[in-house]
Amino acid sequence: MRILSIFLLAFAAYSQVTYDRLLKAPAEPQNWLTYWGDYAGHRHRNLTQITPANVQNLRMEWMFQTGVPGAFQTVPLVIDNILYFTVAGGKAFAVDGPTGRQLWRYDYKLPKGLLSQGTINRGFAVLGDKLYMLTPDAHVLCLDMRNGALVWDVAMEDNEKGYAGTVAPLAIKDKILVGVAGGEYGIRGFVDAYDAKTGKRVWRTYTIPSKEEPGGDTWAADSWKRGGGPTWLTGTYDPELNLVYWPTGNPGPDLHGPSRLGDNLYSCSMLALDVDTGKMKWYFQFTPHDTHDWDANETPVFINAEFRGKPRKLLVQANRNAFYYILDRVTGEFLFAKPYAKQNWAKGIDDKGRPEVIPGKEPSAEGTDVCPGLTGGSNWMAPSYNPALNTLFVQVREACDTFYTAPPVYAEGKAYWGSVFRSMTNEKDYGRLLAMDPLTGTPKWEFRYNKPPWAGTLSTASNLVFAGDEDGYLIALDATNGKLLWKFNTGNAIKTAPITYSVNGKQYVAIASGAGLLVFTLP
């Protein structure tokens, strides 16, 4: 198998992906070089062969069946005509972009005693001629891009203590940045940076401060030791500021506030970290003392624009708590927030960005009805931003839950949940693809789904928006008005975001669904 892989790749053109190429990723619309497609989180490509006028002619060019069961949430990288992607369980593939022909496969050997929190993986990072991925048991791997051979393997933390890896790494300069999953297991979250060549850890920034550190006084007693704050979604990066923006997840125990009185910094927050040192420049906490599992692990998107009469570097996010936020990404200053999905837990957001919480919305013995539900108004599904239209496209989940109390007992490596929840039977769950003005949060149009979506969006310069839904449809909409132009049923609910790339001037659209990677193009 390895000999065949090397033989096939000998005929495949490839070149090294330097840091400079990553900085200029939007200038290579034929490729998809990072998880977000660029450092700014735009998920927008300047490809125009597929247009609103001809998108109805899209057809499936090829399908690659991985044969791997489990949720398929990868975003493939496209590097000079080759697609590289991960699948569940620590496996990965390289396939030919025009044909889908397999070039190599990598299989990671999971430990027999794996503490299972699901075995999903969201993708690779690339730097030079090496690929980087995480494993379900919290290892960081470096693979040779040419043949899938393992170069190095480093354990982030002990899986038996609840730590796991699902995030797509982020390559910056000579470092590989990663986050950790396990927020429901009483872990202490962190962001790590590793030397890309050696795998040596360069720095670690904990998302939960100790009692002696700034923010440690926001945790009662020693609850910080089990404080959660997972970092399971890839951050975005501003090279001019040398800052990476990494969102954090729920505090632990999840869903039970009395066990950890206080604001519980830096859970449910956005962290601005110096790439060279990991030092925190600023933070912003969206949901202090979260009791509804409203992780802030949603995409931080960059927009440079005049805001309230002043040119600013902005960071915008549709947060899981159902509010849309605008922050100054230089200083972390709160600038604006408004609801974008149904919510009944806050009267609003005050001038400092703190929610004005409505009393009586905590989980209770008799059950408390709260909107949004546990999965939030949005989640990991990626938005996209069309700069020419100044439009942000956000997948919205309209669902509410009833939360009940259940005080937890901590045991290492065991689930550390403090409540139970169930869907509100008197509320109809549904979804929306919302197009909004990112500087005001004002809706421009929306497209409604039968069910709340888990798939992200993709924007193109021909004013198309691609997205997926729980009924298995990959769809294309007119970005100017939300008109449905094309749809294709993939046969499985879509749990990731589409990408687009081109080979020899021919544009393709790719999406993971079920156990297969599906690729579409025009006749």
XYZ file of C-alpha atoms in Angstrom:
523
model
C 0.000 0.000 0.000
C 2.798 2.452 0.904
C 4.698 1.646 -2.326
C 1.553 2.264 -4.337
C 0.957 5.522 -2.490
C 4.448 6.789 -3.276
C 4.129 5.678 -6.905
C 0.838 7.534 -7.344
C 2.104 10.660 -5.687
C 5.132 10.723 -7.929
C 2.727 11.779 -10.682
C 0.920 14.352 -8.546
C 2.239 17.907 -8.527
C 2.774 19.334 -5.058
C 4.732 22.198 -3.576
C 5.487 23.409 -0.097
C 2.994 25.638 1.675
C 5.058 28.374 3.248
C 3.870 30.762 5.933
C 3.878 33.474 3.269
C 1.439 31.422 1.191
C -0.823 31.040 4.213
C -0.763 34.803 4.756
C -1.835 35.311 1.145
C -4.299 32.409 0.948
C -7.132 34.487 -0.611
C -4.788 35.183 -3.543
C -4.885 31.440 -4.308
C -8.621 30.918 -4.851
C -7.897 27.618 -6.581
C -6.655 26.220 -3.235
C -8.042 25.920 0.301
C -5.022 26.193 2.582
C -6.497 26.525 6.093
C -9.540 25.306 7.971
C -11.333 28.613 7.382
C -9.816 29.077 3.925
C -7.899 32.105 5.247
C -6.708 33.559 8.542
C -9.669 35.965 8.801
C -12.477 33.394 8.914
C -14.207 34.675 5.777
C -14.789 31.359 3.944
C -15.088 33.381 0.725
C -13.480 32.590 -2.600
C -12.874 34.717 -5.664
C -14.061 32.004 -8.058
C -16.739 32.915 -10.589
C -17.110 30.028 -13.043
C -20.153 28.737 -11.146
C -22.723 31.532 -11.178
C -26.363 32.150 -10.283
C -27.139 31.689 -13.971
C -25.552 28.233 -14.377
C -25.477 26.727 -10.883
C -28.594 24.683 -11.684
C -26.357 22.650 -14.011
C -24.073 21.426 -11.226
C -23.595 17.668 -11.218
C -21.644 15.277 -9.024
C -18.242 14.687 -10.601
C -17.053 12.068 -8.123
C -17.661 10.591 -4.683
C -14.966 9.191 -2.409
C -16.259 6.664 0.105
C -14.011 6.547 3.168
C -15.562 3.388 4.614
C -15.241 4.973 8.061
C -18.394 5.171 10.214
C -19.083 8.103 12.505
C -19.738 11.806 12.039
C -17.836 13.208 9.051
C -17.157 16.849 9.977
C -13.950 17.511 8.076
C -13.069 20.546 5.993
C -10.600 19.331 3.335
C -7.468 21.245 2.497
C -6.832 21.697 -1.229
C -3.184 22.119 -2.139
C -2.200 22.265 -5.793
C -4.861 19.871 -7.123
C -4.809 17.431 -4.173
C -7.391 17.169 -1.379
C -6.189 16.238 2.118
C -8.761 15.414 4.776
C -9.285 13.647 8.077
C -12.115 11.345 9.116
C -13.352 9.912 12.412
C -11.074 7.731 14.503
C -7.718 9.263 13.590
C -7.702 8.388 9.902
C -6.750 10.593 6.965
C -6.621 10.561 3.165
C -5.091 12.321 0.192
C -7.044 12.181 -3.076
C -6.661 13.634 -6.539
C -8.735 16.817 -6.913
C -10.138 16.286 -10.427
C -10.850 12.546 -10.129
C -11.091 11.541 -6.450
C -8.457 8.840 -6.912
C -6.845 7.857 -3.593
C -3.166 8.782 -3.298
C -2.537 7.647 0.275
C -4.265 6.754 3.528
C -3.109 7.110 7.136
C -4.498 5.069 10.050
C -3.821 6.039 13.650
C -3.972 3.194 16.168
C -6.375 4.215 18.917
C -5.701 2.849 22.406
C -7.927 0.019 23.581
C -8.965 2.010 26.634
C -9.985 5.122 24.685
C -12.204 7.408 26.717
C -14.766 8.023 24.023
C -16.251 11.483 23.610
C -16.843 10.747 19.963
C -14.059 10.279 17.454
C -14.755 13.219 15.124
C -12.014 15.320 13.575
C -12.431 18.589 11.709
C -9.334 18.654 9.562
C -5.669 19.317 8.868
C -3.293 22.243 9.032
C -0.395 22.435 6.562
C 3.052 24.011 6.767
C 5.914 23.276 4.396
C 5.428 19.724 3.156
C 3.885 18.527 6.435
C 0.289 18.056 7.569
C -0.891 18.324 11.182
C -3.908 16.748 12.856
C -5.268 15.794 16.289
C -6.472 12.399 17.460
C -9.405 11.372 19.670
C -6.974 10.542 22.503
C -5.480 14.076 22.474
C -2.309 13.555 20.435
C -0.849 15.984 17.877
C 0.434 14.269 14.737
C 2.720 15.445 11.959
C 2.451 13.608 8.618
C 4.504 13.829 5.450
C 2.248 15.444 2.856
C 3.811 13.365 0.077
C 2.942 9.895 1.366
C 1.106 10.134 4.705
C 4.068 8.823 6.701
C 4.127 9.737 10.390
C 6.894 12.250 11.209
C 6.177 12.860 14.903
C 3.510 12.143 17.510
C 3.120 14.177 20.723
C 0.548 13.692 23.485
C -1.134 16.918 24.589
C -2.682 15.430 27.722
C -3.946 12.171 29.198
C -7.083 10.880 27.509
C -7.952 8.875 30.630
C -8.438 12.193 32.451
C -11.027 13.308 29.894
C -8.879 15.178 27.366
C -9.601 14.670 23.662
C -8.737 16.237 20.306
C -11.180 17.203 17.552
C -10.043 20.638 16.357
C -8.292 21.411 13.075
C -4.860 22.876 13.979
C -3.754 26.343 12.877
C -0.276 26.840 11.360
C 1.301 30.251 12.064
C 4.948 31.120 11.387
C 6.883 28.061 12.615
C 4.238 26.937 15.098
C 1.210 24.654 15.134
C -1.573 25.894 17.403
C -4.159 23.484 18.764
C -7.000 23.360 21.257
C -8.466 20.611 23.384
C -11.891 18.994 23.813
C -13.408 17.491 26.954
C -15.414 20.286 28.541
C -17.965 17.831 29.943
C -15.278 15.805 31.760
C -13.886 18.283 34.272
C -10.734 19.099 32.316
C -8.769 22.357 32.551
C -8.762 23.787 29.036
C -5.803 25.272 27.194
C -4.381 26.442 23.870
C -1.025 24.920 22.907
C 1.665 25.906 20.398
C 4.113 23.293 19.079
C 7.273 23.632 17.052
C 6.269 22.529 13.561
C 9.541 20.693 12.889
C 10.142 18.900 16.184
C 6.789 18.687 17.938
C 8.240 20.323 21.053
C 5.669 22.357 22.954
C 6.576 26.056 22.766
C 3.885 27.449 25.066
C 0.621 26.608 26.763
C -2.052 29.093 27.833
C -4.657 27.731 30.219
C -8.175 28.992 29.655
C -8.990 28.497 33.343
C -6.748 30.496 35.718
C -5.465 29.083 38.970
C -6.448 30.764 42.230
C -3.229 32.849 42.209
C -3.627 34.105 38.626
C -5.727 37.016 37.319
C -9.322 35.792 37.080
C -8.778 33.017 39.607
C -11.039 34.801 42.068
C -14.001 34.164 39.735
C -14.032 30.513 40.830
C -15.313 29.343 44.209
C -12.821 27.313 46.307
C -10.834 24.915 44.068
C -13.487 24.550 41.357
C -11.015 26.016 38.822
C -9.146 22.708 38.811
C -12.120 21.142 37.006
C -13.102 24.357 35.244
C -13.590 23.204 31.656
C -13.083 25.982 29.114
C -12.411 23.637 26.140
C -10.919 25.081 22.956
C -12.331 22.723 20.332
C -12.798 25.211 17.475
C -9.972 26.656 15.374
C -9.061 30.285 15.988
C -8.385 33.112 13.525
C -5.226 35.198 13.218
C -4.305 38.846 12.585
C -0.667 38.987 11.366
C -0.467 42.784 11.734
C -1.247 42.496 15.450
C 0.471 39.106 15.839
C -2.610 37.963 17.751
C -4.575 34.755 17.445
C -8.215 34.835 18.573
C -9.320 31.591 20.160
C -12.825 30.972 21.543
C -13.435 28.938 24.692
C -16.220 26.645 25.845
C -18.379 25.898 28.848
C -17.275 25.960 32.495
C -17.222 22.733 34.493
C -19.290 21.201 35.795
C -21.405 21.819 32.751
C -24.925 23.117 33.499
C -24.577 23.428 37.291
C -23.748 26.863 38.688
C -23.803 26.237 42.475
C -20.698 24.031 42.129
C -18.620 26.976 40.845
C -19.984 30.320 42.021
C -18.556 33.351 40.200
C -18.121 34.512 36.604
C -15.860 31.505 35.840
C -13.213 33.180 33.684
C -12.136 32.510 30.985
C -14.925 30.130 29.990
C -17.356 31.136 27.214
C -14.895 33.822 26.142
C -12.802 35.129 23.281
C -9.070 35.175 24.032
C -6.546 37.326 22.145
C -3.164 35.601 22.487
C 0.312 36.657 21.362
C 1.398 34.019 18.850
C 5.045 34.057 19.936
C 4.493 33.695 23.680
C 0.882 32.679 24.283
C 0.459 35.690 26.566
C -3.128 36.923 26.778
C -3.500 40.493 25.536
C -7.219 40.693 26.229
C -10.309 38.622 26.787
C -14.032 39.134 26.441
C -16.523 36.894 28.219
C -19.834 36.509 26.395
C -21.714 34.471 29.007
C -20.446 34.834 32.589
C -21.254 31.876 34.878
C -22.765 29.887 32.035
C -25.329 27.252 33.107
C -26.743 26.348 29.678
C -23.693 24.972 27.818
C -23.372 28.088 25.665
C -19.780 27.624 24.534
C -18.241 30.553 22.688
C -16.734 28.066 20.222
C -18.158 29.877 17.200
C -16.148 31.436 14.372
C -14.372 34.747 15.109
C -14.672 36.681 11.818
C -12.544 39.735 10.958
C -13.907 42.848 9.287
C -11.965 46.069 8.784
C -14.418 48.943 8.492
C -15.463 52.299 9.781
C -17.600 51.816 12.863
C -19.310 54.759 14.548
C -17.164 57.193 12.614
C -13.840 55.513 13.353
C -11.805 53.047 11.234
C -11.469 49.858 13.264
C -10.241 46.321 13.151
C -13.383 44.442 14.137
C -14.078 40.924 15.325
C -17.662 39.726 14.890
C -19.314 36.569 16.164
C -22.786 35.050 16.194
C -22.525 33.571 19.681
C -24.190 30.410 20.918
C -26.147 32.472 23.490
C -28.219 33.923 20.567
C -26.585 37.381 20.583
C -24.501 38.789 17.741
C -21.400 40.684 18.929
C -18.966 43.228 17.532
C -15.635 43.718 19.335
C -12.561 45.825 18.644
C -9.941 43.182 17.989
C -7.047 45.488 18.896
C -8.274 46.207 22.418
C -11.117 43.755 23.050
C -13.486 46.656 23.616
C -17.155 45.705 23.441
C -18.899 47.726 20.743
C -22.271 46.187 19.943
C -24.631 43.264 20.510
C -28.157 42.318 19.526
C -30.153 39.062 19.333
C -30.101 37.194 16.036
C -32.108 34.156 17.223
C -34.966 33.624 19.665
C -33.857 34.112 23.282
C -35.641 34.603 26.596
C -32.758 34.648 29.092
C -31.483 38.250 28.886
C -33.126 41.671 28.702
C -30.180 42.810 26.655
C -26.431 43.458 26.819
C -25.182 46.443 28.824
C -22.622 49.051 27.730
C -19.731 46.891 28.942
C -20.958 43.797 27.107
C -22.368 42.037 30.155
C -25.750 40.326 29.747
C -28.680 41.677 31.763
C -29.947 38.283 32.888
C -33.664 37.706 33.431
C -34.230 36.106 36.872
C -35.500 32.540 37.035
C -33.697 31.162 33.967
C -31.377 28.805 35.828
C -31.927 25.028 35.604
C -34.401 23.969 38.305
C -35.917 20.877 39.904
C -39.227 21.417 38.113
C -37.553 22.357 34.823
C -36.873 25.778 33.294
C -37.743 26.611 29.703
C -34.912 28.520 28.039
C -34.269 29.809 24.522
C -31.919 29.144 22.890
C -31.513 25.535 23.927
C -28.333 23.746 24.854
C -27.015 23.709 21.273
C -27.450 27.471 21.023
C -28.553 29.928 18.379
C -25.465 28.870 16.454
C -22.619 26.442 17.036
C -19.450 25.270 15.243
C -21.063 25.591 11.788
C -19.074 28.238 9.951
C -20.479 31.532 8.683
C -19.033 33.204 5.603
C -18.503 36.817 4.614
C -18.826 38.407 1.173
C -16.863 41.691 1.355
C -18.208 43.046 -1.941
C -21.775 42.713 -0.653
C -20.784 43.485 2.962
C -22.914 40.527 3.991
C -22.363 37.894 6.674
C -24.102 34.546 6.173
C -24.950 32.739 9.425
C -26.637 29.384 10.002
C -29.174 29.799 12.832
C -30.671 27.147 15.084
C -34.142 28.035 16.420
C -34.642 25.555 19.266
C -35.429 25.772 22.987
C -34.867 23.317 25.864
C -36.105 22.582 29.358
C -33.232 22.435 31.875
C -33.351 20.434 35.119
C -30.937 20.438 38.051
C -28.846 17.400 38.967
C -25.867 18.207 41.250
C -22.766 16.361 39.999
C -20.012 14.397 41.690
C -16.579 14.696 40.090
C -14.683 11.540 39.188
C -11.611 11.742 36.963
C -12.342 10.609 33.432
C -16.109 10.557 33.974
C -18.755 12.875 32.558
C -19.147 15.962 34.763
C -22.632 17.176 33.924
C -24.703 19.099 36.437
C -28.127 19.031 34.782
C -30.264 17.256 32.253
C -32.272 18.837 29.479
C -34.896 17.983 26.921
C -36.496 19.728 23.994
C -39.499 21.908 24.711
C -42.474 20.076 23.254
C -44.506 23.260 22.785
C -41.867 24.836 20.548
C -41.289 23.971 16.888
C -37.584 23.592 16.139
C -36.431 24.943 12.787
C -33.466 26.645 11.159
C -32.539 29.676 9.113
C -29.714 30.805 6.877
C -29.516 34.473 7.836
C -27.865 37.123 5.661
C -27.058 40.206 7.717
C -25.248 43.515 7.634
C -22.260 42.714 9.868
C -21.928 46.296 11.129
C -25.512 46.572 12.355
C -26.780 43.005 12.721
C -29.699 43.993 10.483
C -31.140 41.070 8.469
C -31.052 41.387 4.685
C -32.846 38.111 3.947
C -33.269 34.622 5.344
C -33.803 31.112 4.027
C -35.751 28.728 6.248
C -34.947 25.069 6.976
C -37.246 22.347 8.298
C -34.751 21.518 11.045
C -31.987 23.414 12.872
C -28.818 23.064 10.748
C -25.384 21.799 11.747
C -23.704 22.709 8.450
C -21.723 25.831 7.627
C -21.741 28.175 4.637
C -19.483 29.111 1.718
C -19.499 32.403 -0.194
C -18.170 33.027 -3.708
C -17.396 36.145 -5.748
C -20.158 35.253 -8.212
C -22.613 36.039 -5.387
C -23.492 32.479 -4.503
C -23.900 31.016 -1.030
C -23.564 27.266 -0.532
C -24.832 25.550 2.618
C -26.148 22.238 3.916
C -29.002 21.037 6.088
C -30.179 18.163 8.280
C -32.286 16.694 5.468
C -29.062 16.066 3.565
C -29.379 18.816 0.988
C -26.431 20.749 -0.320
C -27.975 23.997 -1.567
C -26.945 27.087 -3.511
C -28.640 30.442 -2.909
C -28.427 33.820 -4.597
C -26.334 35.852 -2.130
C -28.201 39.063 -2.963
C -31.725 37.883 -2.148
C -31.663 34.337 -0.706
C -33.413 32.721 -3.677
C -32.901 28.951 -3.844
C -31.116 28.190 -7.124
C -30.012 24.550 -6.766
C -30.163 21.631 -4.350
C -28.817 18.090 -4.213
C -29.701 15.441 -1.643
C -26.487 13.808 -0.465
C -28.356 11.057 1.378
C -27.114 12.040 4.851
C -27.451 14.997 7.191
C -24.616 17.442 6.518
C -22.470 18.265 9.567
C -19.737 20.451 8.094
C -19.158 23.298 5.644
C -18.608 23.159 1.874
C -15.483 24.396 0.138
C -14.688 25.353 -3.424
C -11.489 24.997 -5.453
C -10.378 24.844 -9.067
C -8.075 22.702 -11.195
C -6.889 23.913 -14.599
C -9.565 26.604 -14.580
C -12.428 24.219 -13.690
C -14.284 25.066 -10.458
C -15.436 22.397 -8.009
C -17.555 22.384 -4.839
C -16.877 19.730 -2.190
C -18.854 18.607 0.864
C -18.476 15.762 3.372
C -21.657 13.779 4.004
C -22.239 10.390 5.591
C -18.986 8.509 5.043
C -18.302 10.113 1.687
C -16.715 13.206 0.209
C -18.858 14.494 -2.673
C -17.478 16.817 -5.352
C -19.554 18.783 -7.873
C -18.765 20.741 -11.027
C -20.403 22.022 -14.195
C -20.670 19.754 -17.261
